[in-house]
Structures are given as C-alpha cells and as structure tokens.
Coordinates of N, CA and C and ligand atoms in Angstrom, one line a residue:
M272 N -20.1 -4.5 2.5 CA -19.6 -4.6 1.1 C -19.3 -3.2 0.6
S273 N -18.1 -2.9 0.3 CA -17.8 -1.6 -0.2 C -18.2 -1.5 -1.7
K274 N -18.5 -0.4 -2.1 CA -19.0 -0.2 -3.5 C -18.2 0.9 -4.2
L275 N -17.3 0.6 -5.0 CA -16.6 1.6 -5.8 C -17.6 2.0 -6.9
N276 N -17.8 3.3 -7.1 CA -18.8 3.6 -8.2 C -18.1 3.6 -9.5
I277 N -18.3 2.5 -10.3 CA -17.7 2.4 -11.6 C -18.6 2.9 -12.7
D278 N -19.8 3.4 -12.3 CA -20.7 3.9 -13.4 C -20.0 5.1 -14.0
G279 N -20.1 5.1 -15.3 CA -19.6 6.3 -16.0 C -18.2 6.2 -16.5
I280 N -17.4 5.2 -16.0 CA -16.1 5.0 -16.6 C -16.1 4.2 -17.8
G281 N -15.2 4.5 -18.7 CA -15.1 3.6 -19.9 C -16.4 3.5 -20.7
M282 N -17.1 4.6 -20.9 CA -18.4 4.5 -21.6 C -18.2 4.2 -23.1
T283 N -17.1 4.5 -23.6 CA -16.9 4.4 -25.1 C -17.3 3.1 -25.7
S284 N -17.1 2.0 -25.1 CA -17.4 0.7 -25.7 C -18.6 0.1 -25.1
Q285 N -19.6 0.9 -24.7 CA -20.7 0.3 -23.9 C -21.5 -0.8 -24.8
R286 N -21.7 -0.5 -26.0 CA -22.4 -1.5 -26.8 C -21.7 -2.8 -27.0
A287 N -20.4 -2.7 -27.1 CA -19.6 -3.9 -27.2 C -19.6 -4.7 -25.9
R288 N -19.6 -4.0 -24.8 CA -19.7 -4.6 -23.5 C -21.1 -5.3 -23.3
D289 N -22.1 -4.6 -23.7 CA -23.5 -5.1 -23.6 C -23.6 -6.5 -24.3
R290 N -23.0 -6.5 -25.5 CA -23.0 -7.8 -26.3 C -22.2 -8.9 -25.5
L291 N -21.1 -8.5 -24.9 CA -20.3 -9.5 -24.2 C -21.1 -10.0 -23.0
I292 N -21.9 -9.2 -22.3 CA -22.7 -9.6 -21.2 C -23.7 -10.6 -21.7
D293 N -24.3 -10.3 -22.9 CA -25.3 -11.3 -23.5 C -24.6 -12.7 -23.6
V294 N -23.4 -12.7 -24.1 CA -22.7 -13.9 -24.4 C -22.4 -14.6 -23.0
L295 N -22.0 -13.9 -22.0 CA -21.7 -14.5 -20.7 C -23.0 -15.1 -20.1
M296 N -24.2 -14.4 -20.3 CA -25.4 -15.0 -19.8 C -25.8 -16.2 -20.6
Q297 N -25.6 -16.2 -21.9 CA -25.9 -17.4 -22.7 C -25.0 -18.6 -22.2
K298 N -23.8 -18.3 -21.8 CA -22.9 -19.4 -21.3 C -23.2 -19.8 -19.9
G299 N -24.1 -19.1 -19.2 CA -24.6 -19.6 -17.9 C -24.2 -18.8 -16.7
I300 N -23.6 -17.6 -16.9 CA -23.3 -16.8 -15.8 C -24.6 -16.1 -15.3
K301 N -24.9 -16.3 -14.0 CA -26.2 -15.8 -13.5 C -26.1 -14.7 -12.5
D302 N -24.9 -14.6 -11.8 CA -24.8 -13.6 -10.7 C -25.0 -12.2 -11.2
K303 N -26.0 -11.5 -10.7 CA -26.4 -10.2 -11.2 C -25.3 -9.2 -10.9
E304 N -24.7 -9.3 -9.7 CA -23.6 -8.3 -9.3 C -22.4 -8.5 -10.2
V305 N -22.0 -9.7 -10.5 CA -20.9 -10.0 -11.4 C -21.2 -9.4 -12.8
L306 N -22.4 -9.6 -13.3 CA -22.7 -9.1 -14.6 C -22.8 -7.6 -14.6
R307 N -23.3 -7.0 -13.5 CA -23.3 -5.5 -13.4 C -21.9 -4.9 -13.5
V308 N -21.0 -5.5 -12.8 CA -19.6 -5.0 -12.7 C -19.0 -5.2 -14.1
L309 N -19.1 -6.3 -14.7 CA -18.4 -6.6 -16.0 C -19.0 -5.7 -17.1
R310 N -20.3 -5.4 -17.0 CA -20.9 -4.5 -18.0 C -20.3 -3.1 -18.0
K311 N -19.8 -2.7 -16.9 CA -19.2 -1.4 -16.8 C -17.6 -1.3 -17.0
L312 N -17.0 -2.5 -16.7 CA -15.5 -2.4 -16.6 C -14.9 -2.3 -18.0
P313 N -14.0 -1.3 -18.2 CA -13.4 -1.0 -19.5 C -12.3 -2.0 -19.8
R314 N -12.6 -3.2 -20.3 CA -11.5 -4.2 -20.5 C -10.5 -3.8 -21.5
H315 N -10.9 -2.9 -22.4 CA -9.9 -2.4 -23.4 C -8.7 -1.7 -22.8
L316 N -8.9 -1.2 -21.6 CA -7.8 -0.5 -20.9 C -6.8 -1.4 -20.3
F317 N -7.2 -2.7 -20.2 CA -6.3 -3.7 -19.5 C -5.4 -4.4 -20.4
M318 N -5.3 -4.0 -21.7 CA -4.5 -4.6 -22.6 C -3.9 -3.6 -23.6
D319 N -2.9 -4.1 -24.4 CA -2.3 -3.3 -25.4 C -3.3 -2.7 -26.3
E320 N -3.1 -1.4 -26.7 CA -4.0 -0.7 -27.6 C -4.1 -1.5 -28.9
A321 N -3.1 -2.1 -29.4 CA -3.1 -2.8 -30.6 C -4.2 -4.0 -30.6
L322 N -4.5 -4.5 -29.5 CA -5.5 -5.5 -29.4 C -6.8 -5.1 -28.9
A323 N -6.9 -3.8 -28.6 CA -8.1 -3.2 -28.0 C -9.4 -3.5 -28.8
S324 N -9.3 -3.6 -30.1 CA -10.5 -3.8 -30.9 C -11.1 -5.2 -30.6
R325 N -10.3 -6.1 -30.0 CA -10.8 -7.4 -29.7 C -11.2 -7.6 -28.2
S326 N -11.1 -6.5 -27.5 CA -11.2 -6.6 -26.0 C -12.5 -7.1 -25.5
Y327 N -13.6 -6.9 -26.3 CA -14.9 -7.4 -25.8 C -15.3 -8.7 -26.4
E328 N -14.3 -9.4 -27.1 CA -14.6 -10.8 -27.5 C -14.4 -11.7 -26.2
N329 N -15.1 -12.8 -26.2 CA -15.0 -13.7 -25.0 C -13.8 -14.6 -25.2
T330 N -12.6 -14.0 -25.2 CA -11.4 -14.7 -25.4 C -10.2 -14.2 -24.6
A331 N -9.3 -15.1 -24.2 CA -8.1 -14.7 -23.5 C -7.2 -14.0 -24.6
L332 N -6.4 -13.0 -24.2 CA -5.5 -12.3 -25.1 C -4.2 -12.0 -24.5
P333 N -3.1 -12.0 -25.3 CA -1.8 -11.8 -24.7 C -1.6 -10.4 -24.1
I334 N -0.9 -10.3 -23.0 CA -0.5 -9.0 -22.4 C 1.0 -8.9 -22.2
G335 N 1.7 -9.6 -23.0 CA 3.2 -9.5 -22.9 C 3.8 -10.4 -21.9
H336 N 5.1 -10.6 -21.9 CA 5.8 -11.4 -20.9 C 5.3 -12.9 -20.9
G337 N 4.7 -13.3 -22.0 CA 4.2 -14.7 -22.1 C 2.9 -14.9 -21.3
Q338 N 2.3 -13.9 -20.9 CA 1.1 -14.0 -20.0 C -0.2 -13.6 -20.8
T339 N -1.3 -13.9 -20.2 CA -2.6 -13.5 -20.9 C -3.6 -12.9 -19.9
I340 N -4.4 -12.0 -20.5 CA -5.6 -11.6 -19.7 C -6.6 -12.7 -19.9
S341 N -7.2 -13.1 -18.8 CA -8.1 -14.2 -18.8 C -9.4 -13.9 -19.7
Q342 N -10.0 -15.0 -20.1 CA -11.2 -14.9 -20.9 C -12.3 -14.4 -20.0
P343 N -13.1 -13.4 -20.5 CA -14.2 -12.8 -19.6 C -15.1 -13.9 -19.0
Y344 N -15.4 -15.0 -19.7 CA -16.3 -16.0 -19.1 C -15.6 -16.6 -17.8
I345 N -14.3 -16.8 -17.9 CA -13.5 -17.4 -16.8 C -13.5 -16.4 -15.6
V346 N -13.3 -15.1 -15.9 CA -13.3 -14.1 -14.8 C -14.6 -14.1 -14.2
A347 N -15.7 -14.1 -15.0 CA -17.1 -14.1 -14.4 C -17.3 -15.3 -13.6
R348 N -17.0 -16.5 -14.2 CA -17.2 -17.8 -13.5 C -16.5 -17.9 -12.2
M349 N -15.2 -17.5 -12.2 CA -14.4 -17.6 -10.9 C -14.9 -16.7 -9.9
T350 N -15.3 -15.5 -10.3 CA -15.9 -14.5 -9.4 C -17.2 -15.0 -8.8
E351 N -18.0 -15.5 -9.7 CA -19.3 -16.0 -9.2 C -19.2 -17.2 -8.2
L352 N -18.2 -18.0 -8.5 CA -17.9 -19.1 -7.5 C -17.4 -18.6 -6.2
L353 N -16.6 -17.5 -6.3 CA -16.0 -17.0 -5.1 C -17.0 -16.4 -4.2
I354 N -18.0 -15.7 -4.7 CA -19.0 -14.9 -3.9 C -20.3 -15.7 -3.7
E355 N -20.3 -16.9 -4.2 CA -21.6 -17.7 -4.2 C -22.3 -17.8 -2.9
K356 N -21.4 -18.0 -1.8 CA -22.0 -18.2 -0.5 C -22.0 -16.9 0.3
G357 N -21.9 -15.8 -0.3 CA -21.9 -14.5 0.4 C -20.6 -13.8 0.0
T358 N -20.7 -12.5 0.0 CA -19.5 -11.7 -0.5 C -18.5 -11.6 0.6
P359 N -17.3 -12.1 0.3 CA -16.2 -12.0 1.3 C -15.7 -10.6 1.5
T360 N -15.2 -10.3 2.7 CA -14.7 -9.0 3.0 C -13.3 -8.8 2.5
K361 N -12.4 -9.7 2.9 CA -11.0 -9.6 2.6 C -10.5 -10.7 1.7
V362 N -10.0 -10.3 0.5 CA -9.7 -11.4 -0.5 C -8.2 -11.2 -1.0
L363 N -7.6 -12.4 -1.3 CA -6.3 -12.4 -1.9 C -6.4 -13.0 -3.3
E364 N -5.8 -12.3 -4.2 CA -5.6 -12.8 -5.6 C -4.2 -13.1 -5.9
V365 N -3.9 -14.3 -6.4 CA -2.5 -14.6 -6.8 C -2.5 -14.5 -8.4
G366 N -1.6 -13.7 -8.9 CA -1.5 -13.5 -10.4 C -2.3 -12.3 -10.9
T367 N -1.8 -11.1 -10.5 CA -2.6 -9.9 -10.9 C -2.7 -9.7 -12.4
G368 N -1.6 -10.0 -13.2 CA -1.6 -9.9 -14.6 C -2.0 -8.6 -15.1
S369 N -3.0 -8.5 -15.9 CA -3.5 -7.2 -16.4 C -4.2 -6.4 -15.4
G370 N -4.7 -7.0 -14.3 CA -5.5 -6.3 -13.3 C -7.0 -6.4 -13.5
Y371 N -7.4 -7.1 -14.6 CA -8.9 -7.1 -14.9 C -9.7 -7.9 -13.9
Q372 N -9.2 -9.1 -13.5 CA -9.8 -9.9 -12.4 C -9.8 -9.1 -11.1
A373 N -8.7 -8.4 -10.9 CA -8.6 -7.6 -9.6 C -9.6 -6.5 -9.6
A374 N -9.8 -5.8 -10.7 CA -10.8 -4.8 -10.8 C -12.2 -5.3 -10.6
T375 N -12.5 -6.5 -11.2 CA -13.8 -7.1 -11.0 C -14.1 -7.3 -9.5
L376 N -13.1 -7.9 -8.8 CA -13.3 -8.2 -7.4 C -13.2 -6.9 -6.6
G377 N -12.4 -6.0 -7.0 CA -12.3 -4.7 -6.3 C -13.6 -3.9 -6.2
A378 N -14.4 -4.1 -7.3 CA -15.7 -3.5 -7.3 C -16.8 -4.2 -6.4
L379 N -16.4 -5.4 -6.0 CA -17.4 -6.2 -5.2 C -17.1 -6.3 -3.7
V380 N -15.8 -6.4 -3.4 CA -15.4 -6.7 -2.0 C -14.8 -5.4 -1.3
K381 N -14.6 -5.5 0.0 CA -14.1 -4.4 0.7 C -12.6 -4.2 0.5
E382 N -11.9 -5.3 0.5 CA -10.4 -5.2 0.6 C -9.9 -6.3 -0.3
L383 N -9.1 -6.0 -1.3 CA -8.4 -7.0 -2.1 C -6.9 -6.8 -2.1
H384 N -6.2 -7.9 -1.8 CA -4.8 -7.9 -2.0 C -4.4 -8.7 -3.2
T385 N -3.6 -8.2 -4.1 CA -3.3 -9.0 -5.3 C -1.8 -9.0 -5.5
V386 N -1.2 -10.2 -5.8 CA 0.2 -10.4 -5.9 C 0.6 -10.9 -7.3
E387 N 1.6 -10.2 -7.8 CA 2.1 -10.5 -9.2 C 3.7 -10.7 -9.1
I388 N 4.2 -11.7 -9.9 CA 5.6 -12.0 -9.8 C 6.4 -11.3 -10.9
I389 N 5.8 -10.8 -12.0 CA 6.5 -10.2 -13.1 C 6.4 -8.6 -12.9
E390 N 7.6 -8.0 -12.7 CA 7.6 -6.6 -12.3 C 6.8 -5.6 -13.2
P391 N 7.1 -5.7 -14.5 CA 6.4 -4.7 -15.4 C 4.8 -4.9 -15.4
L392 N 4.4 -6.1 -15.2 CA 2.9 -6.3 -15.1 C 2.4 -5.8 -13.7
Y393 N 3.2 -6.0 -12.7 CA 2.8 -5.5 -11.4 C 2.7 -3.9 -11.5
R394 N 3.7 -3.3 -12.1 CA 3.7 -1.8 -12.2 C 2.5 -1.3 -13.0
S395 N 2.3 -1.9 -14.2 CA 1.2 -1.4 -15.1 C -0.2 -1.6 -14.5
S396 N -0.4 -2.8 -13.9 CA -1.7 -3.0 -13.3 C -1.9 -2.1 -12.0
R397 N -0.9 -1.9 -11.3 CA -1.0 -1.0 -10.1 C -1.4 0.4 -10.5
D398 N -0.7 0.9 -11.5 CA -1.0 2.3 -12.0 C -2.4 2.4 -12.6
L399 N -2.8 1.3 -13.4 CA -4.1 1.4 -14.0 C -5.2 1.3 -13.0
L400 N -5.1 0.4 -12.0 CA -6.1 0.3 -11.0 C -6.2 1.5 -10.2
Y401 N -5.1 2.2 -9.9 CA -5.2 3.4 -9.2 C -5.9 4.5 -10.0
S402 N -5.5 4.6 -11.3 CA -6.1 5.6 -12.1 C -7.6 5.4 -12.4
L403 N -8.0 4.2 -12.3 CA -9.5 3.9 -12.4 C -10.2 4.3 -11.1
G404 N -9.5 4.6 -10.0 CA -10.1 5.0 -8.8 C -10.2 4.0 -7.7
F405 N -9.6 2.8 -7.9 CA -9.7 1.8 -6.9 C -8.7 2.2 -5.7
R406 N -9.3 2.3 -4.5 CA -8.4 2.6 -3.4 C -8.5 1.4 -2.4
N407 N -9.2 0.4 -2.7 CA -9.3 -0.8 -1.8 C -8.5 -2.0 -2.3
I408 N -7.7 -1.8 -3.4 CA -6.9 -2.8 -3.9 C -5.5 -2.5 -3.6
R409 N -4.8 -3.5 -2.9 CA -3.4 -3.4 -2.6 C -2.6 -4.3 -3.5
T410 N -1.7 -3.8 -4.3 CA -0.9 -4.6 -5.3 C 0.4 -4.9 -4.6
H411 N 0.9 -6.1 -4.8 CA 2.2 -6.5 -4.3 C 3.0 -7.2 -5.3
L412 N 4.3 -6.9 -5.3 CA 5.3 -7.6 -6.2 C 5.9 -8.8 -5.4
S413 N 5.6 -10.0 -5.7 CA 6.1 -11.1 -4.9 C 5.7 -12.5 -5.6
D414 N 6.3 -13.5 -5.1 CA 5.9 -14.9 -5.5 C 4.7 -15.2 -4.7
G415 N 3.5 -15.2 -5.4 CA 2.3 -15.4 -4.7 C 2.0 -16.9 -4.2
S416 N 2.9 -17.8 -4.6 CA 2.6 -19.2 -4.2 C 2.9 -19.3 -2.6
W417 N 3.5 -18.2 -2.1 CA 3.6 -18.1 -0.6 C 2.5 -17.3 -0.1
G418 N 1.5 -16.9 -0.9 CA 0.4 -16.0 -0.4 C 0.9 -14.6 -0.1
W419 N 0.2 -14.0 0.8 CA 0.7 -12.7 1.3 C 0.3 -12.7 2.8
K420 N 1.3 -13.1 3.6 CA 1.1 -13.5 5.0 C 0.7 -12.3 5.8
A421 N 1.2 -11.1 5.5 CA 1.0 -10.0 6.4 C -0.5 -9.7 6.7
N422 N -1.3 -10.0 5.7 CA -2.7 -9.7 5.8 C -3.6 -10.9 6.0
A423 N -3.0 -12.1 6.2 CA -3.8 -13.3 6.3 C -4.5 -13.3 7.7
P424 N -5.6 -14.0 8.0 CA -6.2 -14.9 7.0 C -7.2 -14.1 6.1
Y425 N -7.5 -14.7 4.9 CA -8.4 -14.2 3.9 C -9.7 -14.9 3.9
D426 N -10.8 -14.2 3.7 CA -12.1 -14.8 3.6 C -12.2 -15.6 2.3
A427 N -11.4 -15.2 1.3 CA -11.4 -15.9 0.0 C -10.1 -15.7 -0.7
I428 N -9.7 -16.7 -1.4 CA -8.5 -16.6 -2.2 C -8.8 -17.0 -3.6
I429 N -8.3 -16.3 -4.6 CA -8.5 -16.6 -6.0 C -7.1 -16.7 -6.6
V430 N -6.9 -17.8 -7.3 CA -5.6 -18.0 -8.0 C -5.8 -18.1 -9.5
T431 N -5.1 -17.2 -10.2 CA -5.4 -17.1 -11.7 C -4.2 -17.6 -12.5
A432 N -3.4 -18.5 -11.9 CA -2.4 -19.3 -12.7 C -2.5 -20.7 -12.0
A433 N -2.1 -21.7 -12.8 CA -2.4 -23.1 -12.4 C -1.2 -23.8 -11.8
P434 N -1.3 -24.2 -10.5 CA -0.2 -25.1 -10.0 C -0.6 -26.6 -10.2
N435 N 0.4 -27.4 -10.2 CA 0.1 -28.9 -10.3 C -0.7 -29.4 -9.1
E436 N -0.3 -28.8 -7.9 CA -0.9 -29.1 -6.7 C -1.1 -27.8 -5.9
I437 N -2.1 -27.8 -5.1 CA -2.4 -26.6 -4.3 C -1.4 -26.3 -3.3
P438 N -0.7 -25.1 -3.3 CA 0.3 -24.8 -2.3 C -0.3 -24.8 -0.9
S439 N 0.3 -25.5 0.1 CA -0.2 -25.6 1.4 C -0.2 -24.2 2.1
T440 N 0.8 -23.4 1.7 CA 0.8 -22.0 2.4 C -0.4 -21.2 2.0
L441 N -1.0 -21.5 0.9 CA -2.3 -20.8 0.5 C -3.4 -21.3 1.4
L442 N -3.4 -22.6 1.6 CA -4.5 -23.2 2.4 C -4.4 -22.6 3.8
D443 N -3.2 -22.5 4.3 CA -3.0 -22.0 5.7 C -3.5 -20.5 5.8
Q444 N -3.5 -19.8 4.7 CA -3.9 -18.4 4.8 C -5.4 -18.1 4.6
L445 N -6.1 -19.3 4.5 CA -7.6 -19.2 4.3 C -8.3 -19.2 5.7
A446 N -9.2 -18.3 5.9 CA -9.9 -18.2 7.2 C -10.9 -19.5 7.3
I447 N -11.3 -19.8 8.5 CA -12.2 -20.9 8.6 C -13.5 -20.4 7.9
N448 N -14.1 -21.4 7.2 CA -15.3 -21.1 6.3 C -14.9 -20.3 5.1
G449 N -13.6 -20.0 4.9 CA -13.2 -19.3 3.7 C -13.2 -20.2 2.5
R450 N -13.2 -19.6 1.3 CA -13.3 -20.3 0.0 C -12.1 -19.9 -0.9
M451 N -11.5 -20.9 -1.5 CA -10.5 -20.7 -2.5 C -10.9 -21.2 -3.9
V452 N -10.8 -20.3 -4.9 CA -11.1 -20.8 -6.3 C -9.8 -20.8 -7.0
I453 N -9.4 -22.0 -7.6 CA -8.1 -22.2 -8.1 C -8.1 -23.3 -9.2
P454 N -7.4 -23.0 -10.4 CA -7.3 -24.0 -11.4 C -6.1 -24.9 -11.0
V455 N -6.3 -26.2 -11.1 CA -5.3 -27.2 -10.7 C -5.0 -28.2 -11.8
G456 N -3.7 -28.4 -12.1 CA -3.4 -29.5 -13.0 C -2.2 -29.1 -13.9
K457 N -1.7 -30.1 -14.6 CA -0.5 -29.9 -15.4 C -0.8 -29.0 -16.6
Q458 N 0.2 -28.4 -17.2 CA 0.1 -27.5 -18.3 C -0.5 -28.2 -19.5
K459 N 0.0 -29.3 -19.9 CA -0.4 -30.0 -21.1 C -1.6 -30.9 -20.8
G460 N -1.8 -31.3 -19.6 CA -2.8 -32.2 -19.2 C -4.1 -31.4 -18.9
A461 N -5.0 -32.1 -18.3 CA -6.3 -31.4 -17.9 C -6.2 -30.6 -16.7
Q462 N -6.6 -29.4 -16.7 CA -6.7 -28.6 -15.5 C -8.2 -28.5 -15.2
S463 N -8.5 -28.5 -13.9 CA -9.9 -28.2 -13.5 C -10.0 -27.1 -12.5
L464 N -11.1 -26.4 -12.6 CA -11.4 -25.3 -11.7 C -11.9 -26.0 -10.4
Q465 N -11.2 -25.7 -9.3 CA -11.6 -26.3 -8.0 C -12.0 -25.2 -7.0
V466 N -13.0 -25.5 -6.2 CA -13.4 -24.7 -5.1 C -13.1 -25.4 -3.8
I467 N -12.2 -24.8 -3.0 CA -11.8 -25.4 -1.7 C -12.5 -24.6 -0.6
T468 N -13.2 -25.3 0.3 CA -13.7 -24.6 1.5 C -13.0 -25.1 2.8
R469 N -12.6 -24.2 3.6 CA -11.9 -24.6 4.8 C -13.0 -24.8 5.9
E470 N -13.2 -26.0 6.3 CA -14.3 -26.3 7.2 C -13.9 -26.2 8.7
S471 N -12.6 -26.4 8.9 CA -12.0 -26.2 10.3 C -10.5 -26.1 10.1
T472 N -9.8 -26.0 11.2 CA -8.4 -25.7 11.1 C -7.7 -26.7 10.1
D473 N -8.1 -28.0 10.2 CA -7.4 -28.9 9.3 C -8.3 -29.8 8.5
S474 N -9.5 -29.3 8.2 CA -10.4 -30.0 7.3 C -10.9 -29.1 6.1
F475 N -10.6 -29.6 4.9 CA -10.9 -28.8 3.7 C -11.8 -29.7 2.8
K476 N -12.8 -29.0 2.2 CA -13.7 -29.7 1.3 C -13.4 -29.2 -0.2
T477 N -13.3 -30.1 -1.1 CA -13.0 -29.8 -2.5 C -14.2 -30.1 -3.4
E478 N -14.5 -29.1 -4.2 CA -15.5 -29.3 -5.3 C -14.8 -29.1 -6.6
E479 N -15.0 -30.0 -7.6 CA -14.4 -29.8 -8.9 C -15.4 -29.3 -9.9
H480 N -15.0 -28.2 -10.6 CA -15.9 -27.7 -11.6 C -15.3 -27.9 -13.0
E481 N -15.6 -27.0 -13.9 CA -15.2 -27.3 -15.4 C -13.7 -27.3 -15.7
A482 N -13.4 -27.9 -16.8 CA -12.0 -27.9 -17.3 C -11.6 -26.5 -17.8
V483 N -10.4 -26.1 -17.5 CA -9.9 -24.8 -17.8 C -8.5 -24.9 -18.4
Q484 N -8.0 -23.8 -18.9 CA -6.6 -23.7 -19.4 C -6.0 -22.4 -19.0
F485 N -5.1 -22.6 -18.0 CA -4.4 -21.4 -17.4 C -2.9 -21.5 -17.6
V486 N -2.2 -20.3 -17.6 CA -0.7 -20.3 -17.6 C -0.3 -20.9 -16.3
P487 N 0.9 -21.4 -16.2 CA 1.4 -22.1 -15.0 C 1.6 -21.1 -13.8
L488 N 1.4 -21.5 -12.6 CA 1.9 -20.8 -11.4 C 3.3 -21.2 -11.3
V489 N 4.2 -20.2 -11.3 CA 5.6 -20.5 -11.3 C 6.2 -20.4 -9.8
Ligands
SAH608 N1 -5.8 -12.3 -13.2 C1 -5.1 -12.0 -14.5 C2 -4.7 -13.3 -15.2 C3 -3.3 -13.2 -15.5 S1 -2.5 -14.6 -16.1 C4 -5.9 -11.1 -15.3 O1 -7.1 -10.8 -15.0 O2 -5.4 -10.6 -16.3 C5 -1.6 -15.2 -14.6 C6 -0.7 -14.2 -14.0 O3 -0.1 -15.0 -12.9 C7 0.5 -13.8 -14.8 O4 0.6 -12.4 -14.8 C8 1.7 -14.4 -14.1 O5 2.9 -13.6 -14.2 C9 1.2 -14.5 -12.7 N2 1.9 -15.5 -11.9 C10 2.4 -16.8 -12.2 N3 3.0 -17.4 -11.2 C11 2.9 -16.5 -10.2 C12 3.4 -16.5 -8.8 N4 4.0 -17.6 -8.3 N5 3.2 -15.4 -8.0 C13 2.5 -14.4 -8.5 N6 2.0 -14.3 -9.8 C14 2.2 -15.3 -10.6

C-alpha cells in the first residue's frame, strides 16, 4: 500500500475538519484509515472559493457544469466499502468531478485511474491533484461507462455517478475477487449503493446497501 504523506497540507481548517470527522463517526463510519485521510484532506480546495466556508459541512455542494462534489459521508462510506476486504492495489474511479474522492483513494491505494467526461472538470481536478502532490493518480478525459481498458483489470472500481443498470464493460474490467462500489437506479426513483464482487469469470455477487442520491452516469 503506497502512502502519500498528506500530513501538513491544508492545515488552515483543521478544527472544522475535526468536527466533520466527529459527524462521520456519529453516522457510523468506522474505518480508521478512511477517517485519518479525511481528517487531513483540504476539501475547501476542491470547490469554488465562494462556497469554501461550507466545505466542512456534511453536504454535497455544486462544482459547476451541473455537477456536485459528493457529501463527505458518502465519500467515506463508499471508500470504506471499497477497502473493507483489504486495500486494493489498482483502482478505477468513474466520475472524477472535483477530485475529492480521487484524492481520498489516492492516499490509500498504490495506483488510481480516474475518468471524467466533462473537460473543464477533468482539467481542474488533474491540476489540483498534481499540485497536492499526488503522483499515483492518473486522470483521463473520457466516457467512463466504457471504463479505462488500457489498465484493466482493476482490483476495485468505484463509480460516483448513477447508471440505471451496471454497464457490462465495467464488470468485464474487474479482476477476479475484485469489488465494485456503485450507485444504481433511476434519477427520480430510488438509487441504492451496491457492492459487486466478481467471484469468477462469469459469476458476480451483489450486496445492496443504503439509499443514495447521485447525478446520472451519462
Ligand atoms: N467523485 C466526485 C463526484 C462527482 S459527481 C467528487 O468527489 O467530487 C459525478 C461526476 O461524474 C461528474 O463530474 C460527472 O461529469 C461525471 N460523469 C458522469 N457521467 C460520466 C461518464 N459517463 N464518464 C465519466 N464521468 C462521468
């Protein structure tokens, strides 16, 4: 497991982040590594300065282009589910957005590939992740519903926008014993957080977790 040293970055809002961590623990987040990373990660840098005063509230916020930075609880929960059975080495994220989820994973795993479809978001998250010192995160501008085949298979895949149904190309890019964390369901209907485990070439196990609300996977 590679360890980017994120101690010491973004110290300015440490008290606000400590309060956020208390909220996440109250809401049931238990993974110590996830809490350690989120306690350090400067979420205020992943959004517009005009909204930065709200950056340590446990809420999703707009990042432009009709998209949102995920709620911290959801980032924590999806990360916790992804690493629950052991920390994966090579991970694919679909939907880079602000880059906050990518940074969380980048601090925990050896190699992260993340794919974004909206060019300005791809550019700004790429530049921010680089300036924060991440060298193990590869950003790609592409339609992530096709995954990122060049580096497949992945030990884990995380999707941060919701499809109606899980794209089979993503399932194909999951390694045997790999895990995928993905919100599934219609926009106006109920979406649920699902964890898919690939048990063999053509057998997948699905667990359904809590109800969630994500922007659509386009
Ligand atoms: N992980 C992000 C959440 C961003 S919201 C964060 O931490 O901030 C979901 C993102 O998925 C948006 O940026 C949206 O543009 C992107 N997205 C939607 N459909 C996509 C697709 N087919 N391929 C790649 N990215 C997609």
